[in-house]
Amino acid sequence: MKIPFVAAVFAVIAGLFLSGAPAQAATGPAQTQYPIRSKQLTQNKLYKSGPLETVSCPEPAIESSVSSAKSYVKTLFNCLGDAWSAQFDKAGLRFSKPSLRFFTSKKGLRYCGSKWGDAAGIYCPRTRQFAVLLDKEILTDVDDLFLMDVVAHEYGHHVQQMSGIMRAYEYEPYHGKKEETEQTKRLELQAECFAGVFIGSVWDSLDRSEDDWQRLLDVVAMSGDETTKVKDHGRGSTQKSWLNKGFQSAAPGGCNTWAAPASRVR
Ligand SMILES: [Zn+2]
C-alpha cells in the first residue's frame, strides 16, 4: 500500500555527508530494474511545456517569529500559484490552487490521516491542502533558502496531483517493498526537482547570492535518507542533484525522474 501522502523529510541535519555529485543529465534509455509503465509518469504533458515563465517574487523580510514566517510563506505560496498556473495553461492542463495551513508544533500532531513525523511540510492530495510546520527548529535559521525549498517542494506535490502524476503513481503496479520504495523516491525527487524549477524561475528577483544557493544544496545533501528513519526520499546527494537539475533547467521537462536510470534515483 502506498502511503496516502508524501512528506518532505528534510530532517534535521545530523552529521555526516557525502559530498554531492554534480547534476548529470539523464540521457539515453532508462536502465532500471523496475521500469515505470505509466505514460502519465514517463511522458506527461507537463514535460513538454518548456521553461517556467519568469515571475517576479521578491522575498519579504523574515524574522524568527511565527507571524513573520507565515507571511513569508504566504507570499511564496502566491508566487508558486502564479508560476505553476501559467505553466499548466501552456501545457493545456487544468489547474487549481491548493490551500495552505500552518502548524507551530508537531507534538501529537496528526495530519492527512497520519502522524506528522519528521517532515517540515506535508501535502495532502485528498484535500489538496498543504501544511507547513513553523516550529522552533525551522524558525532558528529562517534567513537561508530552506523554507523556500520546503514550500516549493510541497507545491511540487500539488503539481504532481494536478498533472495526473500523483494518481498514476498511486496506481503504478509494484512487486514488493523495494520496487515500491523506488517509485516513491522517483515521486519525491521529482517534487524536489520541481522546487528547483520554481526557485530557478524566480531567482533573478531574489536578492540572493550564489553562496546562498550552494548553502541550500549543502543542506539538502545533508538531510537525505542517510539521516532519516523512513528511507524513501533518496540519498542527500541524489536529492541535491535533482534540486540543482531543476534549478538549472528551470523547466519541468528537466524533472522526468520516472524515466531516469536506477542509479539516479537511489
Ligand atoms: Zn515530498
Tab-separated table of C-alpha atoms and ligand atoms in Angstrom, residues 6-8 153-154 157 188 191 233, ligand 1:
chain	number	residue	atom	x	y	z
A	6	VAL	CA	4.063	12.324	0.869
A	7	ALA	CA	6.145	14.267	3.204
A	8	ALA	CA	9.223	16.279	2.701
A	153	HIS	CA	8.683	21.064	-2.731
A	154	GLU	CA	5.196	20.681	-1.255
A	157	HIS	CA	3.440	17.549	-4.971
A	188	GLU	CA	9.870	12.681	-4.064
A	191	ALA	CA	8.914	17.190	-6.257
A	233	HIS	CA	13.246	10.310	-0.462
B	1	ZN	ZN	7.718	15.268	-0.606
